[in-house]
Coordinates of C-alpha atoms in Angstrom, one line a residue:
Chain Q
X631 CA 24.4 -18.3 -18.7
X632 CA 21.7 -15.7 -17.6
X633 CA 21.6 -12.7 -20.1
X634 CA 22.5 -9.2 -17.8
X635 CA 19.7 -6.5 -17.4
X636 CA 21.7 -3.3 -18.8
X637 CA 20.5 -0.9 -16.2
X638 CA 23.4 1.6 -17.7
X639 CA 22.5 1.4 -20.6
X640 CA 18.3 1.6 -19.6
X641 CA 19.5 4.9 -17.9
X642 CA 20.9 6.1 -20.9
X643 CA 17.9 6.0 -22.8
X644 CA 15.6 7.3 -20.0
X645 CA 18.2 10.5 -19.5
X646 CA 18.8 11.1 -23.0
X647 CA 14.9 11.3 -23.4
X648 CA 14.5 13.6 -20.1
X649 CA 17.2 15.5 -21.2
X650 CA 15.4 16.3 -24.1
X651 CA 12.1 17.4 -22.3
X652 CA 14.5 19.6 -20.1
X653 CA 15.9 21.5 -23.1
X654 CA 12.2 22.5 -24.4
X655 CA 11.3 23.3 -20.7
X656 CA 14.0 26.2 -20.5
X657 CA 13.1 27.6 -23.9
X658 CA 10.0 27.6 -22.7
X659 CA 9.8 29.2 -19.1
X660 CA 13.6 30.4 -19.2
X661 CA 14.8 28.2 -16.7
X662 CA 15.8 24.4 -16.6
X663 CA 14.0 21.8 -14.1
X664 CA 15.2 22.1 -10.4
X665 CA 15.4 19.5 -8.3
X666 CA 16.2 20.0 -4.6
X667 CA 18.0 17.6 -2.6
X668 CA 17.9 17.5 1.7
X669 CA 20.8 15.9 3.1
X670 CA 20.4 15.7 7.0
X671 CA 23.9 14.6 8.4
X672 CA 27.1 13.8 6.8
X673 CA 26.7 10.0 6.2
X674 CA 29.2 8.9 4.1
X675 CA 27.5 6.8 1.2
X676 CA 24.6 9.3 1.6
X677 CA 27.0 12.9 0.3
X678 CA 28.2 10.1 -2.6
X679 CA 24.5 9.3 -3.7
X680 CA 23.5 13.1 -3.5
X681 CA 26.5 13.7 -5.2
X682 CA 25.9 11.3 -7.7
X683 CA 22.7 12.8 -8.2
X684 CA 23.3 16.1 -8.9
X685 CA 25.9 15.4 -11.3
X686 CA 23.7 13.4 -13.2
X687 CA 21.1 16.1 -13.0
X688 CA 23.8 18.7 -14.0
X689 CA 24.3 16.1 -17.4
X690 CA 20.2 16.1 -18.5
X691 CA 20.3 20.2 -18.1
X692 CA 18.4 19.7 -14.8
X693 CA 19.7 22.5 -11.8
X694 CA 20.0 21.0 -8.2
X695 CA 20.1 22.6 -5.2
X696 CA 21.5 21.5 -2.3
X697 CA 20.6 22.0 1.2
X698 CA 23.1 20.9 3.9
X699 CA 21.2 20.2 7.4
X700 CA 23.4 19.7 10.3
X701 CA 23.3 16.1 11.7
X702 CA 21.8 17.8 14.9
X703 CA 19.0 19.2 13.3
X704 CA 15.9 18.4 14.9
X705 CA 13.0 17.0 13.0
X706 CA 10.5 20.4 13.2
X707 CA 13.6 22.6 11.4
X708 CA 13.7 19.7 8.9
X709 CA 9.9 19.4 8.3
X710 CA 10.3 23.8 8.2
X711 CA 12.9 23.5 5.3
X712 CA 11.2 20.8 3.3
X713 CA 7.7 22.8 3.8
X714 CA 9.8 26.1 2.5
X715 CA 11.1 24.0 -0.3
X716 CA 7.7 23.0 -1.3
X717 CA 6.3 26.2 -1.4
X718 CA 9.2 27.4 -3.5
X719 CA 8.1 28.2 -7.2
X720 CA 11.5 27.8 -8.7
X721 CA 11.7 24.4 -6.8
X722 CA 10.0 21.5 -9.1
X723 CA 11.1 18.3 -7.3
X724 CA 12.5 17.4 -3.7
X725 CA 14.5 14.6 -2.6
X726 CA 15.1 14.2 0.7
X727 CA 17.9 11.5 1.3
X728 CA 17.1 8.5 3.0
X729 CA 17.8 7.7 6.0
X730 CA 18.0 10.4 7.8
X731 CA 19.4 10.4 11.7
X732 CA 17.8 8.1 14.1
X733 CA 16.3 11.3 16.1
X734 CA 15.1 12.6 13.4
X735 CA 11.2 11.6 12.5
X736 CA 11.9 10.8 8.8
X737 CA 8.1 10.0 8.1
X738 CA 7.1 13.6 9.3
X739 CA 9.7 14.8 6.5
X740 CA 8.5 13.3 3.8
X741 CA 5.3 14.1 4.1
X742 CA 6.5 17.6 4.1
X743 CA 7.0 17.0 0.4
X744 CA 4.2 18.6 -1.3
X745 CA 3.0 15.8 -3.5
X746 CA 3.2 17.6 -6.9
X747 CA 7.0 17.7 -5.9
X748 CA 7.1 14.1 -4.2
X749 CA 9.4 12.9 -7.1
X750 CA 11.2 10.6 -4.9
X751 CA 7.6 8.9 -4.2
X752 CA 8.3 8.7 -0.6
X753 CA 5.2 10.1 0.8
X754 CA 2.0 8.7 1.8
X755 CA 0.5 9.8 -0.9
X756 CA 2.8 8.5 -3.7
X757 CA 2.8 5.8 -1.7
X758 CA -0.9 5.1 -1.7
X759 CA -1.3 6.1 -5.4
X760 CA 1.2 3.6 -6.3
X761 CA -1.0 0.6 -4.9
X762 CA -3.9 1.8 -5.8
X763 CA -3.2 2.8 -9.0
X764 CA -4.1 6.4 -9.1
X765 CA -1.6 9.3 -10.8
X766 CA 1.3 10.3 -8.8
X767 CA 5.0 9.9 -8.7
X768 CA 7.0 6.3 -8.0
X769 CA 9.1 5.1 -5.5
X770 CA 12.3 5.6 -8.0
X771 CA 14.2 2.0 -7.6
X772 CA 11.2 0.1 -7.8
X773 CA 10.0 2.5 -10.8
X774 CA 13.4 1.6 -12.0
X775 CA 12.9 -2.1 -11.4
X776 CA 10.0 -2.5 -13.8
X777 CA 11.9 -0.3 -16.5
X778 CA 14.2 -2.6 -16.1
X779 CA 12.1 -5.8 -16.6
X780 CA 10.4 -4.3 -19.5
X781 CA 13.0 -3.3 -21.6
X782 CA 14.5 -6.9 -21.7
X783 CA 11.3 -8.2 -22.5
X784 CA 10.6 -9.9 -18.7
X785 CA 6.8 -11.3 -18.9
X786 CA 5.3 -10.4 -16.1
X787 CA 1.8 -11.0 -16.3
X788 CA 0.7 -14.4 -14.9
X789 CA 3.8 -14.8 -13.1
X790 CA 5.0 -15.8 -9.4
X791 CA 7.0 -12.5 -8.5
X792 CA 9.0 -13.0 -5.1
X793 CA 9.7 -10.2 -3.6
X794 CA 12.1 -10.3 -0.6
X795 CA 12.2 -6.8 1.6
X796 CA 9.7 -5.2 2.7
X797 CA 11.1 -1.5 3.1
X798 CA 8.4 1.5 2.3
X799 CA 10.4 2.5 -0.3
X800 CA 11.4 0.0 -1.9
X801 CA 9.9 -3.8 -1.0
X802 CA 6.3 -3.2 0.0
X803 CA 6.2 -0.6 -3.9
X804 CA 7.9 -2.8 -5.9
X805 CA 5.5 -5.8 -4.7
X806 CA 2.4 -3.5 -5.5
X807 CA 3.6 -2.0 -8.8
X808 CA 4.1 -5.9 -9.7
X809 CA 0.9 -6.7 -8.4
X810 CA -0.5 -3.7 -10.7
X811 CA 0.9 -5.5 -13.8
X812 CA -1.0 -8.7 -12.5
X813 CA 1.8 -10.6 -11.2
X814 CA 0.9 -12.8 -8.1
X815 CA 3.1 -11.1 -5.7
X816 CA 4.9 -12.9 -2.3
X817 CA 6.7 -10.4 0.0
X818 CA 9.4 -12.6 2.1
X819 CA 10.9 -11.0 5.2
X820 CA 13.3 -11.8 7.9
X821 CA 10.6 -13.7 9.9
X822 CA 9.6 -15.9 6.5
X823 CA 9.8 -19.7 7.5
X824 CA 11.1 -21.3 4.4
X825 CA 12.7 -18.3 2.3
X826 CA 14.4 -20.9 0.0
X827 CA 11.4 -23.1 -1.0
X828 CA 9.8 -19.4 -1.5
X829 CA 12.3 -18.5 -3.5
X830 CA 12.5 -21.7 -5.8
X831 CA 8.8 -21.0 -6.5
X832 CA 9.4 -17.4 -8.4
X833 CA 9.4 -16.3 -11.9
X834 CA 10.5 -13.1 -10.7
X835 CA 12.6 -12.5 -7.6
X836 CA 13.6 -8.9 -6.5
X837 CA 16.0 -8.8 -4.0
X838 CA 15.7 -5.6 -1.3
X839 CA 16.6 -7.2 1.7
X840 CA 20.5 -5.1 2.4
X841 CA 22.1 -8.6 3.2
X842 CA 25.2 -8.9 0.9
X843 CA 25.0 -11.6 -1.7
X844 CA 22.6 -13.0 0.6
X845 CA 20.3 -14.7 -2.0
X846 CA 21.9 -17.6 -3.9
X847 CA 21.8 -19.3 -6.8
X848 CA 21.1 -22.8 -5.3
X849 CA 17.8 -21.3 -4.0
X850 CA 16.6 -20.3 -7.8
X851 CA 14.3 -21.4 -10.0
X852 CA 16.4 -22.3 -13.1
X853 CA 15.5 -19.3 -15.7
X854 CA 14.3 -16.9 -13.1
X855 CA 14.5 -13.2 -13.4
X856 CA 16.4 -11.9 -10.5
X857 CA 16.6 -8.3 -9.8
X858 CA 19.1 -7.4 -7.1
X859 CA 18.3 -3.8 -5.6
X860 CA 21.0 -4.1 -3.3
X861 CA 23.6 -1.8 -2.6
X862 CA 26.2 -3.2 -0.2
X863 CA 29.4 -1.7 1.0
X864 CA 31.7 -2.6 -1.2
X865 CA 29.5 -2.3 -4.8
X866 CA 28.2 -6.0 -3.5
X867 CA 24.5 -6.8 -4.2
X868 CA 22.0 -9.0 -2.3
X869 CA 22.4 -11.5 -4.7
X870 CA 25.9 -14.1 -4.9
X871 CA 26.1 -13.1 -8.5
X872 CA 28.7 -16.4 -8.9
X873 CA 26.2 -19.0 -7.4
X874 CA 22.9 -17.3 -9.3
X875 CA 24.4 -17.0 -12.6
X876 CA 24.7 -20.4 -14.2
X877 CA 20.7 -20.9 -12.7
X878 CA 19.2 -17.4 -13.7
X879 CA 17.3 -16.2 -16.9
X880 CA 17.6 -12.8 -16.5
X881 CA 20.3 -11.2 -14.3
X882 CA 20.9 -7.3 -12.6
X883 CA 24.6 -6.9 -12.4
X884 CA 25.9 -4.9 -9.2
X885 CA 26.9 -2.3 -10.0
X886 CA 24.8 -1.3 -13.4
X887 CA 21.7 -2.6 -12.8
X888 CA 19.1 -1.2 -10.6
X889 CA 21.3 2.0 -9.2
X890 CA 21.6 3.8 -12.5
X891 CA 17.8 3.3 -13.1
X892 CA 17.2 4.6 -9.9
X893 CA 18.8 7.7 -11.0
X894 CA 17.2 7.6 -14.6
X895 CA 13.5 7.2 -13.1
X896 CA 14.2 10.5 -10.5
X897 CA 15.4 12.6 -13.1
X898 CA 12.2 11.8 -15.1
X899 CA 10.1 12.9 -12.7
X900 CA 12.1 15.7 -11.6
X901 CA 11.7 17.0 -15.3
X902 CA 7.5 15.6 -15.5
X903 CA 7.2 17.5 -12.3
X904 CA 8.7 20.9 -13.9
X905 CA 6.1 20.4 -16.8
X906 CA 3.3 19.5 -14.7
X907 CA 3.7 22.4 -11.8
X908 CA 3.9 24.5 -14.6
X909 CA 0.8 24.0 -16.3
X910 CA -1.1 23.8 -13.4
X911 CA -1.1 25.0 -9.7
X912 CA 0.8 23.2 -6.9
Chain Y
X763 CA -13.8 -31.1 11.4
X764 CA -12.8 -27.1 11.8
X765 CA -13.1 -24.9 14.7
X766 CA -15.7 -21.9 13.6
X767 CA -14.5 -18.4 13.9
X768 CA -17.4 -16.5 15.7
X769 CA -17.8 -13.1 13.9
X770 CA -21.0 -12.6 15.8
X771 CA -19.5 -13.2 19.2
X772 CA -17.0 -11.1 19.0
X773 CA -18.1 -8.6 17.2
X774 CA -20.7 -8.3 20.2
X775 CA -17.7 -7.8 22.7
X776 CA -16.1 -5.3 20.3
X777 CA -19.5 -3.9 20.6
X778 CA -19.8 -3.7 24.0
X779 CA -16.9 -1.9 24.7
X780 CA -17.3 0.9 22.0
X781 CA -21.2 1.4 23.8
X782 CA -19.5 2.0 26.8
X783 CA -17.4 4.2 26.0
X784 CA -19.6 5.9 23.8
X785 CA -21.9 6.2 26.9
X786 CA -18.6 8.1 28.4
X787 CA -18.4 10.4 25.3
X788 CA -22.1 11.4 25.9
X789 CA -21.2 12.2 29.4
X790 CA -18.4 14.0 28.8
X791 CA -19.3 16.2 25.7
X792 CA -23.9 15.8 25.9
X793 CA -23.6 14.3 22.7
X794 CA -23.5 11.1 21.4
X795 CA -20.9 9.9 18.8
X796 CA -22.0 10.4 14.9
X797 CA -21.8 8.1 12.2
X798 CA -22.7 9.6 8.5
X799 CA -23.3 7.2 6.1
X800 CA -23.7 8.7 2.6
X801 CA -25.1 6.5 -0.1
X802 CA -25.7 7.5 -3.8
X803 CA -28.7 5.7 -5.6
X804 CA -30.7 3.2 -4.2
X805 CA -28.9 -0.4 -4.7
X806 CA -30.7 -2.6 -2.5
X807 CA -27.8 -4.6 -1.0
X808 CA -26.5 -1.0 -0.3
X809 CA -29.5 -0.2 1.2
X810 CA -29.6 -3.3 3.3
X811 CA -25.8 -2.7 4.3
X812 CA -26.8 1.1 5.4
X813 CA -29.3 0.2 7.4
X814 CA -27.7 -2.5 9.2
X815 CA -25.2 -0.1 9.9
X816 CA -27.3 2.1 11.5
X817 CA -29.0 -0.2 13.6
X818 CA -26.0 -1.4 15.2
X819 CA -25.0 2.4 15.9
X820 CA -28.3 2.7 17.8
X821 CA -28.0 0.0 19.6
X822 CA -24.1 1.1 20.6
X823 CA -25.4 4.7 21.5
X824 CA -23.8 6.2 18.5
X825 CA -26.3 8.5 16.2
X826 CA -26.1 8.1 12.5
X827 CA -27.0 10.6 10.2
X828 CA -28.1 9.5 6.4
X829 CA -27.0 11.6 3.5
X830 CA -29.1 9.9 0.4
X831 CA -28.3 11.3 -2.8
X832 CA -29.7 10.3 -6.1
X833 CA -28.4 7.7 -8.2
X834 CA -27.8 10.7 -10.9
X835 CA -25.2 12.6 -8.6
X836 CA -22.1 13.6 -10.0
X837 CA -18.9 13.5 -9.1
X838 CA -18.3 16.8 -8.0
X839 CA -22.2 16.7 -6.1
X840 CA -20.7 13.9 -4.2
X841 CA -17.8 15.1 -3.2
X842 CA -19.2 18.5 -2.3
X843 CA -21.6 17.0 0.3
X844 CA -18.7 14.8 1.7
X845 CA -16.7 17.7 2.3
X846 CA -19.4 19.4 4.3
X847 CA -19.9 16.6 6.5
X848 CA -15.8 16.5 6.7
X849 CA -16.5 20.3 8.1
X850 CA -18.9 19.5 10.2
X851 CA -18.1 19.5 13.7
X852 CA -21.5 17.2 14.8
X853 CA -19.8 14.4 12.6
X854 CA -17.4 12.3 13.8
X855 CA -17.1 9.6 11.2
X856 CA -17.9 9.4 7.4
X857 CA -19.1 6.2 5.5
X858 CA -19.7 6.2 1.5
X859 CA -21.3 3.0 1.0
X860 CA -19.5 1.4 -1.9
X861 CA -20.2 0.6 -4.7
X862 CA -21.1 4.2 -6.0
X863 CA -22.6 4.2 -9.2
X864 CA -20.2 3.7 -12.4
X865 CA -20.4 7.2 -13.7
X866 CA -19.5 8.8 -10.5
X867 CA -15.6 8.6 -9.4
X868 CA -15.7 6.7 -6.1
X869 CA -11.7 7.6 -5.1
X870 CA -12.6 11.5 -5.3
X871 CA -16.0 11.1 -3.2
X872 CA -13.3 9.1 -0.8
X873 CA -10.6 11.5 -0.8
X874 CA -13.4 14.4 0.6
X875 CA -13.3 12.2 3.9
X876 CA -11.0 14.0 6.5
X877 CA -8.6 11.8 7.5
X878 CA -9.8 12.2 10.6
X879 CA -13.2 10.7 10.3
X880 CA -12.3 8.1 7.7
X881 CA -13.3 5.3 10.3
X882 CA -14.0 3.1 7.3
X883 CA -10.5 3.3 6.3
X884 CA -11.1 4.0 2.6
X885 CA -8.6 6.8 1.8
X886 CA -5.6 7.4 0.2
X887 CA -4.2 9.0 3.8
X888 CA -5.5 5.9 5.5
X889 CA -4.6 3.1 2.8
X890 CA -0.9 4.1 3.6
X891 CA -0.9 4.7 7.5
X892 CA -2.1 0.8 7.3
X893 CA 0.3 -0.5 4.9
X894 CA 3.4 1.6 6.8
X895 CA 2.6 1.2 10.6
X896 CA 1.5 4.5 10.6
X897 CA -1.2 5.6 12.8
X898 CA -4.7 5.7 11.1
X899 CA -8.1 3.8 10.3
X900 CA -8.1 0.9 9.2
X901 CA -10.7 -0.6 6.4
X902 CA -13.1 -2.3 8.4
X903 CA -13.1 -5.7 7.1
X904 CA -9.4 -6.4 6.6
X905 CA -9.2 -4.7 10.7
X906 CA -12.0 -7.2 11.8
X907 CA -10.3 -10.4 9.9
X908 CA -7.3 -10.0 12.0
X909 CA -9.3 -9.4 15.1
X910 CA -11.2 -12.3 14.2
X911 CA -7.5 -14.0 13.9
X912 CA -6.1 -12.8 16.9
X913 CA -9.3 -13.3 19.0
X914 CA -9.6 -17.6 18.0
X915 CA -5.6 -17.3 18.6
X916 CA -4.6 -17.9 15.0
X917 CA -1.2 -17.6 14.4
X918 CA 0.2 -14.9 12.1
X919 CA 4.0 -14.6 12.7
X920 CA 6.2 -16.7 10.3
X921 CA 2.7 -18.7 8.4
X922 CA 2.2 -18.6 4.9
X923 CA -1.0 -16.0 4.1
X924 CA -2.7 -16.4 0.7
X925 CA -5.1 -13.2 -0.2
X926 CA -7.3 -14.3 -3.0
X927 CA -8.2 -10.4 -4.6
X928 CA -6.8 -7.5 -4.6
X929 CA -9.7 -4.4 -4.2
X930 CA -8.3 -1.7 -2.6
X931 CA -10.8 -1.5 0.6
X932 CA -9.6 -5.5 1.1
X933 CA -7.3 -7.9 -0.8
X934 CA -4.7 -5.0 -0.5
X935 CA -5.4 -3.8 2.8
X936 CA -5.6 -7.4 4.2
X937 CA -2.2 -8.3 2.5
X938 CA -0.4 -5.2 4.0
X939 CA -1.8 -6.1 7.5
X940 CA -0.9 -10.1 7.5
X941 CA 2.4 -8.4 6.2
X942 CA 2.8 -5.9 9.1
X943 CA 2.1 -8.9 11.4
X944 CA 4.8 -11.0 9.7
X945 CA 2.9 -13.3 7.4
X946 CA 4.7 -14.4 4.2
X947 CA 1.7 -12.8 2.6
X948 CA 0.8 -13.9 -1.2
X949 CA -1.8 -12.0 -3.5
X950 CA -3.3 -13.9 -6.0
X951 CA -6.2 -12.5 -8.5
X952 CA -7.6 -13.3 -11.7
X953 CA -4.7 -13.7 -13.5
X954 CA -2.7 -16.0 -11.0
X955 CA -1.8 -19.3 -13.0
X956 CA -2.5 -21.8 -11.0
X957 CA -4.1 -20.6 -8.2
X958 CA -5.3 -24.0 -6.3
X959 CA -1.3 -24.6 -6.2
X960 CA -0.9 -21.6 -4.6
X961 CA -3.4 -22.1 -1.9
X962 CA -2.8 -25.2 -1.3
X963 CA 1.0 -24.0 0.3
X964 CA -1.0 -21.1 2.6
X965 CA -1.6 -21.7 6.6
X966 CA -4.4 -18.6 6.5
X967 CA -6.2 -17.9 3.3
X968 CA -8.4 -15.1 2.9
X969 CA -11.1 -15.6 0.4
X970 CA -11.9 -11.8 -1.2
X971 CA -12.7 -12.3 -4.5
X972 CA -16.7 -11.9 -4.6
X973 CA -17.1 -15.3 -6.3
X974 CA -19.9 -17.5 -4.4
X975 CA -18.2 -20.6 -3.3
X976 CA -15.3 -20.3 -5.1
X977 CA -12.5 -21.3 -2.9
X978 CA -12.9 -25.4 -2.8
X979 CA -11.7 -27.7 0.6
X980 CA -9.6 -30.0 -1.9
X981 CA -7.3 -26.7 -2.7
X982 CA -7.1 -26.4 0.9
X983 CA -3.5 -27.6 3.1
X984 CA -5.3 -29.8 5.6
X985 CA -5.8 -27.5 8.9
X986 CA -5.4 -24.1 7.2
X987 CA -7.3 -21.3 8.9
X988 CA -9.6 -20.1 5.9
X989 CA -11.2 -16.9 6.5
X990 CA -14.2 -16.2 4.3
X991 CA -14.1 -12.3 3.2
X992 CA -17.0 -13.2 0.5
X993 CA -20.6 -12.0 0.8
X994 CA -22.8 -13.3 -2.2
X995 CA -26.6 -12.9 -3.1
X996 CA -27.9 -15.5 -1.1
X997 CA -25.9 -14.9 1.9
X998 CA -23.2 -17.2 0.2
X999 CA -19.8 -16.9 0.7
X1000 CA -16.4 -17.0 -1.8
X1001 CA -15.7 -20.6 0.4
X1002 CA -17.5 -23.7 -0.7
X1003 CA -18.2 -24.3 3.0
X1004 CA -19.2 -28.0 2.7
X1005 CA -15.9 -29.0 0.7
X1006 CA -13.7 -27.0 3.7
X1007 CA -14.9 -28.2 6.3
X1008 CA -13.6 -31.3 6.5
X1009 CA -10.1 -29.9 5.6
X1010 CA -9.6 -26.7 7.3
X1011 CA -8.4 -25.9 10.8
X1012 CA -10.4 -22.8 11.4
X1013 CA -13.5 -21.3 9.3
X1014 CA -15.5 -18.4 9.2
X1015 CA -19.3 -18.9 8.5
X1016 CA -20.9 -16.9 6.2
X1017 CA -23.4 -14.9 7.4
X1018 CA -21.9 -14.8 11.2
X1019 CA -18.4 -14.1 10.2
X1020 CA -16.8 -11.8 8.9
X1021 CA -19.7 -9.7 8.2
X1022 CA -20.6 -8.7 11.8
X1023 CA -16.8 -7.9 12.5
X1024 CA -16.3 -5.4 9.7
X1025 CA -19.3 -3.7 11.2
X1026 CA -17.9 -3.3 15.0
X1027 CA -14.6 -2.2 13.9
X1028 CA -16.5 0.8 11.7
X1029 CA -18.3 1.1 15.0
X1030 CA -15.6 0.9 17.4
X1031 CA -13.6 3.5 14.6
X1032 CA -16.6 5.9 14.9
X1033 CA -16.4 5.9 18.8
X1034 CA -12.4 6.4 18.5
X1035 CA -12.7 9.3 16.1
X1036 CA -15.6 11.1 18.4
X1037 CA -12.9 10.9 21.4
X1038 CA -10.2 11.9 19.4
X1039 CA -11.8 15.2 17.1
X1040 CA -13.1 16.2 20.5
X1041 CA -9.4 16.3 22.0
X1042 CA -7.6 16.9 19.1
X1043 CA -8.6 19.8 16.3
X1044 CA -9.1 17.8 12.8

C-alpha cells in the first residue's frame, strides 16, 4: 500500500505560513496583499476555481479582486485590462484564469502580466526563468508538485522522472523544475510510441495529460512516486487510483493532492510579490 | 556502417539562400545586413569562433561589426554596450560570444539583446518562444541539429530522443525542439544513474555535454541517428566516432557537422532580423 502525499494538509502549512507574512505586510503598509483574478467567460469549472481562490485568499488575509470579462471580449480589451491591472499599485499579483475563450489570444494576455505580478508564472518570462534557473515566480501546480515531493521525503536527485503532458503550464515546468533538482527528465505525449514501457522505467511519474484515470497501475514501476495533476470532471484524476495503489510508493490522492497545493503555492507568491513590489519598483 | 550527416553541405545551401536574399536587402534598403558580435577578453577559441563568424557573413554579404571589450569588463560595462547596439538602428543582429568571463554575469549581458536581434537565440524572450511554439529565434545549434535532421530525413515524430546536457543555449533548447516535433525527448546530465542504459533505449541522441569522446558506439541502439553537439580542443567531438560507427544509423562528423550548421542558422537569423526590423519597428 502506497503511503498518500497530503496535499491538504502541505497547503495548510504553506497558508498558515503566508498567512503570517500577510498579517505583518498590513501592519506595515496598511493594507493586506491583493491578488487580482481575470475571468474571461462564464465557464463553469473556471467561476468554481476563481471562487475557490478567492476564498482561500479571503482565509490568509489576502484581498482579491475580481474582474468579470464578458465571454465576447476580444483579446485587445483583455490585454487593456490586464496591462491596467499591472500598472495598478494597489494590485500585487494577477491571475488570469486559464483557458480563456478559443478567440481569445491567451498568450498575448499573459504576457500582459507584468512579471513582478506574474504570480501565476504563466508568462514567458516566468516561464523562461523557471528552466533556466533565474528568479521569478513558478508555474503554481508544478511549484506545488515539488512541495509536494519534498515534504514526504521523495528523492529526486539521480532519479528517472516521467513526466507525461506537455502543457506550458504545467508538463513542459514541471519537467524543467525536475530537471533543475537533477532528475533525468522524459516528457511523454500523445504521439509517444511505447507510453507503458516509459512509464515502467520512472522513479517519478507526474501525470498532466487531462485523460481520466488514464494512467494505470499495471504500467508502474512497483514503489514509484506518482503525482496525479489531473483534474477531471467528476473530482477523477489521471491516474486509476484502484489499479496504481497496491504498485505505488508514493501516491497524490484526487482530490487533496496536487489542487490544494496549487492554491497554497499562488497565495505564496501573491503575498512574496506584495513584499517584493513593495521594496522595490515594478 | 552509418550514413554521415553533412553539416558543411548544407549549411552551404542554408548559406546560399540567406546571400541571396541578403543581396535583396541591399537592394532594397543600400545597406547590407549587420551582424555584431561582441566578445569580452580575448579567449582564443572565442577568438577563433568570432572570426569564423565573420568570415562567413562576408562571404553571405552580411557586414559584421566587432565590439571587443577587455577581459576586465563588468557587468554593467557589458551590458551597457549591448544595449547600444540593441538601439542601434545599423544593427540587425547581436552575438555575445560565450563563454564571458566568470566575474561578469553572462544572462544580464544577454537579456540587453532586443528580442528582435537575438538571432543567436540566447534570451530569456527567445528561450521561451522556442520551448512554447512561439514565434522567435532560435539558438543556433539546437535550430541547425534539427535542420541537419530534417534535411538527411531523420525521423522525429513518435522516436525516442536522448539529450546528453542540459546548458541553456543547447541541452535545453534541443530538448524543447525534439519535444515540439513530438520526440519522447529524455535529458540526461551529470547526475543521471545509469546513463549508457538510457541511451542505449534512444532512436536520436544528441551528444551536448563538452566531454571529448564521451558518448561510446557500444551504448548505442544499433542504427540510432547520433548527432554530435560536442566541439573539443583538438577538433574532437563528445562521440567516440570510431566505436559509433559501426553501430549507428546516422552520424555527424566532427569538424563538418554540426559546427558549420549552427553558423548558417546565426546567418540565415541575421538576414531574417534585417528584413524584419526594416518592416517592422523593434
Amino acid at each position: 500500500m502506497p503511503r498518500l502525499m497530503n496535499g491538504a494538509e502541505l497547503a495548510g502549512e504553506i497558508v498558515e505560513r503566508a498567512a503570517k507574512r500577510a498579517a505583518s505586510f498590513l501592519e506595515k503598509t496598511g493594507r493586506k496583499p491583493c491578488l487580482a483574478t481575470v475571468l474571461v467567460g462564464d465557464d463553469p469549472a473556471s467561476v468554481t476555481y476563481v471562487r475557490m481562490k478567492q476564498r482561500r485568499c479571503a482565509g490568509a488575509g489576502v484581498e482579491s479582486r475580481h474582474v468579470q470579462l464578458p465571454a465576447a471580449t476580444t483579446t485587445a480589451e483583455a490585454v487593456a485590462q490586464v496591462r491596467e491591472l499591472s500598472e495598478d499599485p494597489a494590485v500585487d499579483g494577477i491571475l488570469v484564469q486559464h483557458p480563456v475563450p478559443a478567440h481569445v489570444d491567451e498568450r498575448a494576455v499573459f504576457e500582459a502580466i507584468a512579471p513582478g505580478k506574474d504570480v501565476d508564472g504563466v508568462t514567458m518570462h516566468s516561464f523562461a526563468a523557471m528552466a533556466l534557473g533565474e528568479p521569478g515566480f513558478l508555474s503554481c501546480t508544478p511549484g506545488g508538485i515539488l512541495r509536494l515531493l519534498d515534504a514526504h521525503g521523495v528523492e529526486i536527485e539521480g532519479k528517472h522522472a516521467v513526466v507525461i503532458g506537455r502543457s506550458p503550464i504545467l508538463g513542459k515546468p514541471a519537467a524543467l523544475l525536475l530537471l533543475a533538482r537533477n532528475a533525468t527528465v522524459t516528457v511523454c505525449h500523445s504521439r509517444t510510441a511505447d507510453l507503458k514501457a516509459v512509464v515502467r522505467t520512472a522513479d517519478i511519474v507526474v501525470a498532466a495529460v487531462g485523460k481520466p484515470e488514464f494512467v494505470r497501475g499495471e504500467w508502474l514501476k512497483p514503489g514509484a512516486a506518482v503525482v496525479d495533476a489531473g483534474y477531471n470532471p467528476g473530482n477523477v484524476g489521471d491516474v486509476d487510483f484502484k489499479s496504481a495503489e497496491p504498485v505505488a510508493g508514493w501516491l497524490t490522492p484526487v482530490p487533496g493532492g496536487v489542487g490544494p497545493t496549487t492554491i497554497a503555492v499562488l497565495l505564496e507568491q501573491t503575498v512574496e510579490a506584495a513584499w517584493e513590489g513593495n521594496s522595490t519598483p515594478r
